[in-house]
XYZ file of C-alpha atoms in Angstrom:
463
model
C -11.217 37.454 36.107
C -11.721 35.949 32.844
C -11.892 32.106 32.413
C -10.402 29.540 29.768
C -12.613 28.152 27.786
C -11.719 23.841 27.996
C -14.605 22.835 26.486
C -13.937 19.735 24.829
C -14.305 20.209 21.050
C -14.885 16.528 19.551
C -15.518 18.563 16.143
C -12.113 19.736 15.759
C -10.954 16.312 16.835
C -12.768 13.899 14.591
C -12.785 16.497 11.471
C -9.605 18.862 12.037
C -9.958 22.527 12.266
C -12.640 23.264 9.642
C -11.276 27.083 8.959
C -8.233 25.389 7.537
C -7.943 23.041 4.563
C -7.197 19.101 4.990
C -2.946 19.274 4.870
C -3.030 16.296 3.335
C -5.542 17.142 0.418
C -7.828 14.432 0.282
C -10.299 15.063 -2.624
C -8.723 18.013 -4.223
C -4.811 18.243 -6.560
C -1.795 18.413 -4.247
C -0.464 22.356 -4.665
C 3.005 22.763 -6.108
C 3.655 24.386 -3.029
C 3.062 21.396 -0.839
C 5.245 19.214 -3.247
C 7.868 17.293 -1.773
C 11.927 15.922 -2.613
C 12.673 12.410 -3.742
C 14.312 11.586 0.345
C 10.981 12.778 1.667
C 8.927 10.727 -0.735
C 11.055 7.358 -0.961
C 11.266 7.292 2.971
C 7.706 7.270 3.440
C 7.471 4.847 0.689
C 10.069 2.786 2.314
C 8.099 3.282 5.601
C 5.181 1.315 3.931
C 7.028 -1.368 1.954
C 8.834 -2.413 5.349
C 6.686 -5.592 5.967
C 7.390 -8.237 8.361
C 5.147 -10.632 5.460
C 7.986 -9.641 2.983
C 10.262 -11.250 5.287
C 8.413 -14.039 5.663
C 7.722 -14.869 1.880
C 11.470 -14.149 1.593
C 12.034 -17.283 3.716
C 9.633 -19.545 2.252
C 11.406 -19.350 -1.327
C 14.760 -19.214 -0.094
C 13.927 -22.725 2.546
C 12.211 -23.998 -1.008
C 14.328 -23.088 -3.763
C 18.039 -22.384 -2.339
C 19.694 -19.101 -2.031
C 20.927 -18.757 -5.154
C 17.931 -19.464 -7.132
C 15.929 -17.360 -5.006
C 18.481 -14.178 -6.108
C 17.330 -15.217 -9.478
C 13.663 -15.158 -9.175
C 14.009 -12.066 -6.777
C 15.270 -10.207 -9.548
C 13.034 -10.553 -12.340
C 9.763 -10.350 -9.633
C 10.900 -7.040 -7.886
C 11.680 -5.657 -11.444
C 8.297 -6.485 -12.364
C 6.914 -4.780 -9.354
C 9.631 -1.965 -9.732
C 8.127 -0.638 -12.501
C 4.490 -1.162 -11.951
C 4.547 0.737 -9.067
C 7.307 3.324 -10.340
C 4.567 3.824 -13.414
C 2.006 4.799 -11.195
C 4.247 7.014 -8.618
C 4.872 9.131 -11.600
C 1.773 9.421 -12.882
C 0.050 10.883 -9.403
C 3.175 13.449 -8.899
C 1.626 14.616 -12.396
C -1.313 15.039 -11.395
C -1.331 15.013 -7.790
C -4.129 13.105 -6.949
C -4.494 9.949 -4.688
C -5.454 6.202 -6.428
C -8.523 6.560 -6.029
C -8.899 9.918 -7.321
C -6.867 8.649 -10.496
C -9.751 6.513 -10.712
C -12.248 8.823 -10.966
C -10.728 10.167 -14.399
C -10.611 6.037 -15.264
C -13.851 4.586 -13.981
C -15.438 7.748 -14.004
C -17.653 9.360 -10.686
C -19.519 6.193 -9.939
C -16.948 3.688 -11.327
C -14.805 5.038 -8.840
C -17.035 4.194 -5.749
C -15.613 0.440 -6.897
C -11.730 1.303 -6.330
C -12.845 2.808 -2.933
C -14.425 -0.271 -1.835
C -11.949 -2.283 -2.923
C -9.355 -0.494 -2.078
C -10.156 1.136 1.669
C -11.816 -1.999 2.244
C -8.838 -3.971 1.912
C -6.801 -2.036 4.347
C -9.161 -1.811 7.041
C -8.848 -5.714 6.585
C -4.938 -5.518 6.892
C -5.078 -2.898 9.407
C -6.590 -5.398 11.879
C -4.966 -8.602 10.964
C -1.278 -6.715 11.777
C -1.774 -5.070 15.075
C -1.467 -8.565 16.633
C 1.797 -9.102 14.837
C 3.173 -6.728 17.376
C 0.939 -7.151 20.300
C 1.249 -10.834 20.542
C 5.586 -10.652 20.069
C 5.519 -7.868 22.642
C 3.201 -9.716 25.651
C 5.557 -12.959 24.791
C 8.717 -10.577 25.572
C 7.496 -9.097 28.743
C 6.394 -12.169 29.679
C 2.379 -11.194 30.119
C 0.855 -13.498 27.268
C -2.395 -13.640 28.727
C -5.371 -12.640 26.343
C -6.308 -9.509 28.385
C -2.984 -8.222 28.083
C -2.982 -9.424 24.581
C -5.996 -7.312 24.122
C -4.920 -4.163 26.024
C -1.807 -3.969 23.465
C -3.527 -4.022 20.694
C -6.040 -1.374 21.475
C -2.737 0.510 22.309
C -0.871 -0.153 19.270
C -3.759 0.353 17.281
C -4.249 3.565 18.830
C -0.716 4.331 18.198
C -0.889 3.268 14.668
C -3.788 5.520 13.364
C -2.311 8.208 15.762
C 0.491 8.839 12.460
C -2.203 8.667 9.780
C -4.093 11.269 11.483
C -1.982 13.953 11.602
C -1.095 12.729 7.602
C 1.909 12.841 5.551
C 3.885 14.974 7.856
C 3.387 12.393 10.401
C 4.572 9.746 8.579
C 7.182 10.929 7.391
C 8.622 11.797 10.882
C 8.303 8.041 11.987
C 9.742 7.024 8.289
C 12.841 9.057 8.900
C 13.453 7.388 12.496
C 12.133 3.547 11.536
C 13.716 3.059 8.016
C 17.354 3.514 9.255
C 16.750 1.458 12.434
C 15.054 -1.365 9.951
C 18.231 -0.848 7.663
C 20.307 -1.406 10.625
C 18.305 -4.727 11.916
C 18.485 -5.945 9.152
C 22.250 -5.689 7.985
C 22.518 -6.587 11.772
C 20.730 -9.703 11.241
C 22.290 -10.630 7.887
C 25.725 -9.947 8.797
C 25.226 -12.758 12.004
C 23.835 -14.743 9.839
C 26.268 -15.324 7.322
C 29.232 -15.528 10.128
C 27.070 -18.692 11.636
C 26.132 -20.292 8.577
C 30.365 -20.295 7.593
C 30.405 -17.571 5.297
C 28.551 -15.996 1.713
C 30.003 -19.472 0.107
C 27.886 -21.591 2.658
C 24.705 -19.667 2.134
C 25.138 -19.752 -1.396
C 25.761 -23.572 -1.277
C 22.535 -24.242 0.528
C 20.251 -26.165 -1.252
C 15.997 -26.077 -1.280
C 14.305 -28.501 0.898
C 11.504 -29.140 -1.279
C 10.613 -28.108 -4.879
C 9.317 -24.797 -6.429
C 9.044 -24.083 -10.341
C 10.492 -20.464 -10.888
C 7.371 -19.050 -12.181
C 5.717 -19.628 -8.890
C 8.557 -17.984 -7.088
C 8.258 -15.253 -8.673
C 4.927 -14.915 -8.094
C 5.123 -14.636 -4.390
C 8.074 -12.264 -5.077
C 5.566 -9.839 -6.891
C 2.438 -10.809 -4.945
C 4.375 -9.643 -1.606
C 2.932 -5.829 -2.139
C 1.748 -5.464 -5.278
C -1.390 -4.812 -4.289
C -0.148 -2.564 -2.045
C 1.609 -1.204 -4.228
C -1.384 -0.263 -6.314
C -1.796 2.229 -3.750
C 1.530 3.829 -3.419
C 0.640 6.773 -5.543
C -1.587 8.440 -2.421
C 1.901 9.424 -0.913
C 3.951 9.828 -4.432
C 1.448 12.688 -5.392
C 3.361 14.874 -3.158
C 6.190 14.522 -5.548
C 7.618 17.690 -6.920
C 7.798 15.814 -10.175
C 7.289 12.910 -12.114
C 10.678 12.175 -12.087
C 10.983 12.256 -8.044
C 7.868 10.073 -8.104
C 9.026 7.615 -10.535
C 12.668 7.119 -8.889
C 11.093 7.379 -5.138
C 8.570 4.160 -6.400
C 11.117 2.251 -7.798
C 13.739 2.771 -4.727
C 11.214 1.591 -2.442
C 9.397 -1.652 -4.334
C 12.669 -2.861 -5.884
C 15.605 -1.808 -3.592
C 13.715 -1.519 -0.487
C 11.106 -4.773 -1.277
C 14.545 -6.490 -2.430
C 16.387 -5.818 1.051
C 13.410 -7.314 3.102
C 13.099 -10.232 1.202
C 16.438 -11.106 1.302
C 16.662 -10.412 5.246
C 13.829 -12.894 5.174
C 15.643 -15.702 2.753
C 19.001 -15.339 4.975
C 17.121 -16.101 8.258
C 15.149 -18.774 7.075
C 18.141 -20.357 5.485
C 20.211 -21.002 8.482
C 18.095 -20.504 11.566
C 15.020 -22.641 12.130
C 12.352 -20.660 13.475
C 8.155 -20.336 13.417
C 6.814 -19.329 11.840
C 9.535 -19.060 9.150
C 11.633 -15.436 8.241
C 9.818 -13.860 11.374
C 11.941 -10.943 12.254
C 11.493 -11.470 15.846
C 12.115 -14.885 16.248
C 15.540 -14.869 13.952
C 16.807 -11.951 16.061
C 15.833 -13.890 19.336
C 17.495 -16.681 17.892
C 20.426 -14.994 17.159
C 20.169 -13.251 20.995
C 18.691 -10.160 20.349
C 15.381 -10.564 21.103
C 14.959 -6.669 22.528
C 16.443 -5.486 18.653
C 14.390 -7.747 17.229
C 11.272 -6.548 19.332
C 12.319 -2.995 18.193
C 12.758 -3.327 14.929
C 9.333 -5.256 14.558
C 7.727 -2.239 16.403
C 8.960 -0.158 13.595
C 8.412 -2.573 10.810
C 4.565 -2.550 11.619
C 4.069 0.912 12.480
C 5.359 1.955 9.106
C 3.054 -0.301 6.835
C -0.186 0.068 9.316
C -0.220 3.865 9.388
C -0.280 3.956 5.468
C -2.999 1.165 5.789
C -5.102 3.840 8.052
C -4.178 6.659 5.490
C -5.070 4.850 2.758
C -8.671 3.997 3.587
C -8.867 7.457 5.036
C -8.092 9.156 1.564
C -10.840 6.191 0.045
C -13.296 7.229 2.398
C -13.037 11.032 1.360
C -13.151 10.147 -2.334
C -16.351 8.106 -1.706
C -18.171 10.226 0.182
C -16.666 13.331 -1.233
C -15.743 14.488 1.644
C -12.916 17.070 1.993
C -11.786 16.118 5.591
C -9.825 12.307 5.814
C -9.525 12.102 9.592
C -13.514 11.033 9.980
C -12.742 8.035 7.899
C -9.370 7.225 9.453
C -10.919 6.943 13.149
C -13.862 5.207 12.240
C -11.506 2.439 10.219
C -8.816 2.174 12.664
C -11.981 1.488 15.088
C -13.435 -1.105 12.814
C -9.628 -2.548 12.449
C -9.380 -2.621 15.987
C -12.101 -4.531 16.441
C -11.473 -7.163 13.804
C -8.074 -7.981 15.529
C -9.463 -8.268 19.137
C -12.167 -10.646 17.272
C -9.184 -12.692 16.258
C -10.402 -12.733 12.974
C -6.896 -12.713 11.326
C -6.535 -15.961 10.737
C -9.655 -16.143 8.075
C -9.310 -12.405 6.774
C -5.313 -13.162 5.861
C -6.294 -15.870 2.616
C -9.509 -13.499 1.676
C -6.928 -10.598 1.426
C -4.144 -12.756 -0.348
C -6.697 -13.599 -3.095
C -7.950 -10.018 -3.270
C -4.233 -9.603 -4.864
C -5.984 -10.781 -8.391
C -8.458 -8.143 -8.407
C -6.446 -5.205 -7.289
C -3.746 -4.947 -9.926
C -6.049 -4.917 -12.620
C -6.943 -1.137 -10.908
C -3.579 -0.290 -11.867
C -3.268 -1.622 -15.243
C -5.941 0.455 -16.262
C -5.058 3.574 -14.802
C -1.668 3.231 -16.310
C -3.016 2.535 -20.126
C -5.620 5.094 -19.247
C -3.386 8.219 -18.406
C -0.458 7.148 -20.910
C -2.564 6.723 -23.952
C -6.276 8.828 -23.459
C -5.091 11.436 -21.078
C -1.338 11.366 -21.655
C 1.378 12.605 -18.745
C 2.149 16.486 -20.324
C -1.548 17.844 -19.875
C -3.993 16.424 -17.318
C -7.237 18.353 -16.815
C -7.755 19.585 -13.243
C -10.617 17.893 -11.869
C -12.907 21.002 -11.854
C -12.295 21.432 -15.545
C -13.884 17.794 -16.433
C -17.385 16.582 -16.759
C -17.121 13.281 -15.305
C -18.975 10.109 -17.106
C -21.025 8.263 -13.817
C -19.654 4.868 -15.566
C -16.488 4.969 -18.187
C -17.723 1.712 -19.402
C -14.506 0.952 -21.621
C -12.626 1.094 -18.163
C -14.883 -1.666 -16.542
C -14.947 -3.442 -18.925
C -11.569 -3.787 -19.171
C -10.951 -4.362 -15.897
C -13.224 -7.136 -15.457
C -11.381 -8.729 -18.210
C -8.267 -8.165 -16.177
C -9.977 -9.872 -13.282
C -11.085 -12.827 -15.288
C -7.501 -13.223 -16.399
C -5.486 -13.120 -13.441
C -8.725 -15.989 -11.735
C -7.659 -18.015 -14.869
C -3.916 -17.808 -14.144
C -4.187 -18.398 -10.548
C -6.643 -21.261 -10.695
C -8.960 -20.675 -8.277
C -10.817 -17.776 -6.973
C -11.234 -19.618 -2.934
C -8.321 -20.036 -0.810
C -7.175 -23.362 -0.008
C -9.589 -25.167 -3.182
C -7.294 -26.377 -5.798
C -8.089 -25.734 -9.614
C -6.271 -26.273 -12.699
C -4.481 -23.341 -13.801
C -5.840 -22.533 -17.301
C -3.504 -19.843 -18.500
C 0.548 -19.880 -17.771
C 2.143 -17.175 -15.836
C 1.950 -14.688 -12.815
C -1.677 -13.930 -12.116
C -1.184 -10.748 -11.007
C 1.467 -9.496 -14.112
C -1.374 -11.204 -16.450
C -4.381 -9.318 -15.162
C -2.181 -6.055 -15.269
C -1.364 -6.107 -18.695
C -4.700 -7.678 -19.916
C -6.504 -5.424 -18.233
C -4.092 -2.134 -19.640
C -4.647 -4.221 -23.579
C -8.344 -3.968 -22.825
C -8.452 -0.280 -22.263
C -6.387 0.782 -25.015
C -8.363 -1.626 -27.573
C -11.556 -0.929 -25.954
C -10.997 2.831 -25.832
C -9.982 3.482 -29.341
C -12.957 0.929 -30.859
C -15.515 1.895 -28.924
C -14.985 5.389 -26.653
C -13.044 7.697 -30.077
C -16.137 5.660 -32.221
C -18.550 7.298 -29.754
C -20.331 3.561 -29.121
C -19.569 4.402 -25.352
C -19.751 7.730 -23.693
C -16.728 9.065 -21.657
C -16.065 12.297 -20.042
C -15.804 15.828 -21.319
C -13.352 18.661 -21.287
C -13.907 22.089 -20.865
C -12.796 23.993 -23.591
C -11.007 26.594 -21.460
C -9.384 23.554 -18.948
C -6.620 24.200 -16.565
C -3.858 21.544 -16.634
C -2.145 20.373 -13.673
């Protein structure tokens, strides 16, 4: 009688089957076959802008500024992110490529090692400082709050969490299309209670800051809530079926979907008083419905940690250039699993919030780059181009960027005061310095020939 073969194959789990091509195509152009509708892309989008720290900001300017006020600086921030993030949605559905693929055309081969540090690096960071967010609400509920138990959920959740990212985009978009109308619901849940206890939309409107906030710096924390992640968002908009779906699914999640979040935050942390301030599970408790509230957290974190995992996958594939992303999402999530049971979150969360000045410069130059060198009607295919190792024009401009948004923000350690030496939003400066820069630097010195950049096959295919 013949036998089953039940060998364990750790091959086929750690790289995928290696007969068939990476679903998600990591290091390669997204086939127009594999493109996806504008529901499919803005609820995975949605999925990852769903942020319990959205919430949370969302409280602290609404408790500091007054409802009203808040709408007010609301609006011009998530416009500001709106179309940052819409920009670069529509420019990977062009050309199907993740961030840090854009960045290879930008930075060129080497450059690009940068944006994969930066950017995988980052979200292995995040990916361990939120599994607690969960864990630690969840061994509170079912009353087990000891540290082992602490620990034993968030090797589970964490588990759980890279468990979507590792199947890819088809697995989160299956979670996206379960957790983004249960958030919706929360939320209007939550708001709705809210308003009946505080007397009304006229009493929440009438309340009043408790302490004072200058606009400008309220709308900085309005765009500083995920811009950085949102310098990431086109790894999922590439499978866009055009730039049109990409631009609209971008700008439905980061101004519409950002928008909703933050206001569930402001409404909470104007009429209940909870700690830490906006927390999703603590209004909902407050309000008696701590098991929603538990529930819709679940979902809230799931949502933004898987992209977190499938982001520094798709980094780790460009860096190594690898075609397979699932190495580089297990060995993350482990690292990320790790950092949380370290209970490092309290010193990685002010290292990642300043990392939001030197991750939107990334994005400033790939927009400038592919709207004015490469344009968005005929982008080489990746085969077709003769990469530069270092697009020094791109760089440099980004550094500048950099220096910029330091400048506006005053200090470059968290928690050391300096004087702020230019005016404005540090992250909106070093965008748009750092897209000036390119475009200056490119037609002086890259059309001049002073500095090299890449080359074009004469017989290219255009994506």
């Amino acid at each position: 009688m013949a036998t089953q073969d039940t060998d364990f194959d750790w091959r086929t789990v750690v790289f995928g089957d290696e007969d068939l091509p990476d679903p998600d195509w990591p290091v390669d152009h997204v086939p127009k076959s594999e493109r996806k509708g504008l529901v499919s892309i803005s609820a995975v989008l949605l999925g990852f802008v769903f942020f319990a720290g959205t919430m949370w900001a969302g409280a602290e300017v609404g408790a500091a500024m007054g409802f009203g006020p808040m709408l007010a600086a609301m609006g011009v921030g998530y416009a500001i992110l709106g179309v940052y993030v819409a920009a670069l949605c529509a420019i990977a559905a062009k050309a199907g490529l993740t961030t840090v693929l854009l960045a290879r055309y930008t930075f060129g081969r080497l450059g690009a090692k940068w944006a994969d540090l930066l950017l995988g690096g980052t979200q292995v960071g995040w990916f361990g400082v939120t599994i607690p967010m969960i864990a630690i609400p969840m061994a509170t509920f079912l009353g087990l709050d000891t540290p082992m138990f602490v620990s034993v959920l968030i090797v589970v959740w964490g588990v759980l969490h890279l468990a979507t990212a590792y199947f890819g985009y088809d697995g989160m978009e299956r979670l996206s299309y379960v957790a983004v109308p249960a958030l919706v619901i929360v939320g209007l849940l939550s708001i709705g209670i809210a308003v009946s206890d505080v007397g009304g939309v006229g009493g929440l409107l009438a309340a009043t800051g408790g302490s004072e906030m200058a606009f400008g710096a309220a709308v900085t924390i309005v765009v500083g809530t995920f811009i950085s992640g949102g310098t990431q968002a086109p790894n999922w908009a590439r499978f866009a079926s055009s730039k049109r779906v990409g631009f609209w699914a971008g700008l439905v999640a980061f101004l519409v979907g950002n928008g909703f979040l933050f206001i569930s935050g402001a409404v909470g942390g104007s009429v209940y008083d909870v700690s830490p301030a906006g927390d999703l599970y603590a209004v909902l408790t407050a309000q008696g419905l701590a098991f929603i509230g538990l529930v819709g957290l679940m979902f809230n974190i799931w949502t933004t940690n898987d992209n977190a995992a499938y982001a520094f996958g798709v980094a780790g594939s460009e860096a190594f250039d690898f075609d397979r992303k699932r190495p580089f999402v297990l060995v993350g999530g482990a690292v990320g699993i790790l950092l949380a049971l370290a209970g490092v979150d309290s010193l990685l969360i002010p290292w990642l919030s300043t990392l939001g000045q030197y991750v939107p410069p990334i994005g400033g130059v790939l927009i400038a780059d592919f709207l004015v060198v490469w344009g968005l009607t005929r982008i080489p295919r990746m085969d077709d181009v003769s990469f530069a190792g270092v697009r020094w024009v791109s760089v440099l401009a980004y550094a500048g960027g950099c220096l910029v948004a330091v400048l506006t923000a005053g200090s470059v350690i968290p928690g050391v005061a300096a004087p702020q030496l230019i005016p404005g939003i540090a992250s909106l400066n070093g965008i748009v310095a750092a897209g000036v820069l390119h475009v200056v630097g490119y037609y002086a010195l890259e059309r001049s020939g002073v500095l090299p950049g890449h080359t074009v096959a004469t017989d290219a295919d255009y994506v």
